[in-house]
Structure formats: C-alpha cells, structure tokens
N, CA and C of each residue as an Amber inpcrd file, in Angstrom:
protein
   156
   0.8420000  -1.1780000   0.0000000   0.0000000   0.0000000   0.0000000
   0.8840000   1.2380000   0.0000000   1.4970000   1.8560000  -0.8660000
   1.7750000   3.0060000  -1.1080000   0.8070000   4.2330000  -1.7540000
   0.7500000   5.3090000  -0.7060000   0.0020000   6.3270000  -1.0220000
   0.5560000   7.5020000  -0.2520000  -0.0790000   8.4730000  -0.7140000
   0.4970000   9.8830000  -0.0590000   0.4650000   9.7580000   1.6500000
  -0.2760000   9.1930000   1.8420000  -0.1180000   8.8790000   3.6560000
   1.2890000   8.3580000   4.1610000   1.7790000   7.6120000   2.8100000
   3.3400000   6.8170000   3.5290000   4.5380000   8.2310000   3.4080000
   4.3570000   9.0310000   2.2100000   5.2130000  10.2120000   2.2670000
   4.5400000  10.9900000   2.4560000   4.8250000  11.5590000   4.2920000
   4.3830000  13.0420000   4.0710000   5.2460000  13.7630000   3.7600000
   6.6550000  14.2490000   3.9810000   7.1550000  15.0810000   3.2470000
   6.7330000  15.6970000   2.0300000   6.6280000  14.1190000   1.0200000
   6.1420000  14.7100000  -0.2880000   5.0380000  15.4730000  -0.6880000
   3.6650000  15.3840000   1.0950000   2.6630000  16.4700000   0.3040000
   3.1930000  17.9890000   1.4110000   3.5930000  17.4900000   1.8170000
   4.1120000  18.4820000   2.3950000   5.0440000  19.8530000   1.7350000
   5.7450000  19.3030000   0.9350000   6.3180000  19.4880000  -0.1040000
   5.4390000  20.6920000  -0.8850000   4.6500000  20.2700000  -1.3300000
   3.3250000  20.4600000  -2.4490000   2.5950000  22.1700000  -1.4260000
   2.8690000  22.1560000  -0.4190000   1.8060000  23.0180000   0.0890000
   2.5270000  24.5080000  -0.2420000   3.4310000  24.9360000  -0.1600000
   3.9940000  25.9770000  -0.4190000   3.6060000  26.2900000  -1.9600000
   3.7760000  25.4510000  -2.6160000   3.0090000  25.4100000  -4.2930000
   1.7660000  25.8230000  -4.3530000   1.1270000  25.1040000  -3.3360000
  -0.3200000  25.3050000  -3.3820000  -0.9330000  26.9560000  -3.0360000
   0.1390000  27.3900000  -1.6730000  -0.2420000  28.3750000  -1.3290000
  -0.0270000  29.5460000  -1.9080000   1.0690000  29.0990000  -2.9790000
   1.6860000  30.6790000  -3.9170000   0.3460000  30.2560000  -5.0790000
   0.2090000  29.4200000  -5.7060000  -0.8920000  29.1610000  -6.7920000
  -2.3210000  29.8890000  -6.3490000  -2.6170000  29.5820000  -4.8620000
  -3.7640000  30.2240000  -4.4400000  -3.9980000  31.7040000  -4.5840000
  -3.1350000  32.1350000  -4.5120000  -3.0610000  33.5240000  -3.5910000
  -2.1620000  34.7280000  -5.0270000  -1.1070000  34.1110000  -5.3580000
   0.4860000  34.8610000  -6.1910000   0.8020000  35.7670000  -5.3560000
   0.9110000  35.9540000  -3.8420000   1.6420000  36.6870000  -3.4550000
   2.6730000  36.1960000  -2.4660000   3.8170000  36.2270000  -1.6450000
   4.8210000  36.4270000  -0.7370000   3.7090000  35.8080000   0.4460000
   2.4830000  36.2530000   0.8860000   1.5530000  35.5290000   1.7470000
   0.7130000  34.0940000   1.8070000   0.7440000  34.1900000   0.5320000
   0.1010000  32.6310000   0.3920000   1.1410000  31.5900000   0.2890000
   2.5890000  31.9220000   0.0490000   3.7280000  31.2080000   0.1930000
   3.8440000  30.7830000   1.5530000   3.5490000  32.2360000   2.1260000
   3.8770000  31.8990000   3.4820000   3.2340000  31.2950000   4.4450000
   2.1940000  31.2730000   4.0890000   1.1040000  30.5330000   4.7640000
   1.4940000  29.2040000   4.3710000   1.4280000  28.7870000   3.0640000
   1.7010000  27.4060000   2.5620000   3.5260000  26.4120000   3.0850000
   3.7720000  27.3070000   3.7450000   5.0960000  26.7080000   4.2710000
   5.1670000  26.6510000   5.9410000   4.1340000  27.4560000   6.6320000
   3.9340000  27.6260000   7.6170000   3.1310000  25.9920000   7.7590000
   1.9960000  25.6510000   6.9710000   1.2980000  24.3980000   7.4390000
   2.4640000  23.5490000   6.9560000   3.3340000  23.4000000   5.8940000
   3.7090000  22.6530000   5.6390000   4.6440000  21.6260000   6.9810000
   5.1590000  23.3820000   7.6210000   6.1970000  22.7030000   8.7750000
   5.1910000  21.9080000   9.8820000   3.9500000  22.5580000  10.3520000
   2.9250000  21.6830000  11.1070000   1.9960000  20.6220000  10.5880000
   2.2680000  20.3810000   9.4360000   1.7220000  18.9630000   8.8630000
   2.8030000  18.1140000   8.4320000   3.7730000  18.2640000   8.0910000
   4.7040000  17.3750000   7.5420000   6.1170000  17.6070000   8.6710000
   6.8660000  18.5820000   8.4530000   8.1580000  18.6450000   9.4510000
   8.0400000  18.6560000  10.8510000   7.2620000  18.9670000  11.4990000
   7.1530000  18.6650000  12.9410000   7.0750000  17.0110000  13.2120000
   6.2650000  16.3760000  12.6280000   5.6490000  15.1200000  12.6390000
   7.1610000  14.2920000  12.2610000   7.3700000  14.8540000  11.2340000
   8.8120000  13.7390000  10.2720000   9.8260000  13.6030000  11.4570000
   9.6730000  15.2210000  12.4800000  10.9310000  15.3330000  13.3790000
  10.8420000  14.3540000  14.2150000   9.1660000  14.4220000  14.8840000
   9.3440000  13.9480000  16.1840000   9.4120000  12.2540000  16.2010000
   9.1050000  11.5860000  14.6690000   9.3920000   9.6210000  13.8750000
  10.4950000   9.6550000  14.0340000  11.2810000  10.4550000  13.5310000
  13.2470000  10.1720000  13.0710000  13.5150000  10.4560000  14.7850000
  13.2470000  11.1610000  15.7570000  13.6970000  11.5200000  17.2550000
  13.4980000  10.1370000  17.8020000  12.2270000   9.6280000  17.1320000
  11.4610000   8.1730000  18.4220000  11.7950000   7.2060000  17.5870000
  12.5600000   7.3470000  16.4010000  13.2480000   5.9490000  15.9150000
  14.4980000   5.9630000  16.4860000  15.4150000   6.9460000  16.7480000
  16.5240000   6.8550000  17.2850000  16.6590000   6.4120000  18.7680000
C-alpha cells in the first residue's frame, strides 16, 4: 500500500506550491510553508527523534 499517507514530506512538499498558486503573493507562500512545517516537518521530526 503506497500512497500519499506513507510520504508526508512529499505532500508536504506540495503546500507551499499550493499556497503561492492560491493567492500569487509572498503571503500565500507563506502561509503554505507555515502548514507545511505543522503537517509534515514537525511530525517527520518527532518519527526520526522516536526511531533513534
């Protein structure tokens, strides 16, 4: 079963895209990188911390 649930990075990835596409300004980037770090990089941190 591979699906976007096994990589979040990769939609994570995607949201900064999403948020400049929404918006075209410096704010919707920023917004879109802001969730990105609380949906994808916080989460990725705290797997790789509790695998070690």
């Amino acid at each position: 079963m591979n699906g976007p649930l096994h990589y979040p990075h990769a939609c994570a990835g995607q949201l900064p895209v999403i948020g400049w596409h929404t918006t075209s300004t410096v704010t919707g980037l920023g917004w879109g990188m802001l969730v990105a770090l609380f949906c994808g990089g916080i989460p990725i941190a705290v797997i790789m911390l509790g695998v070690k």
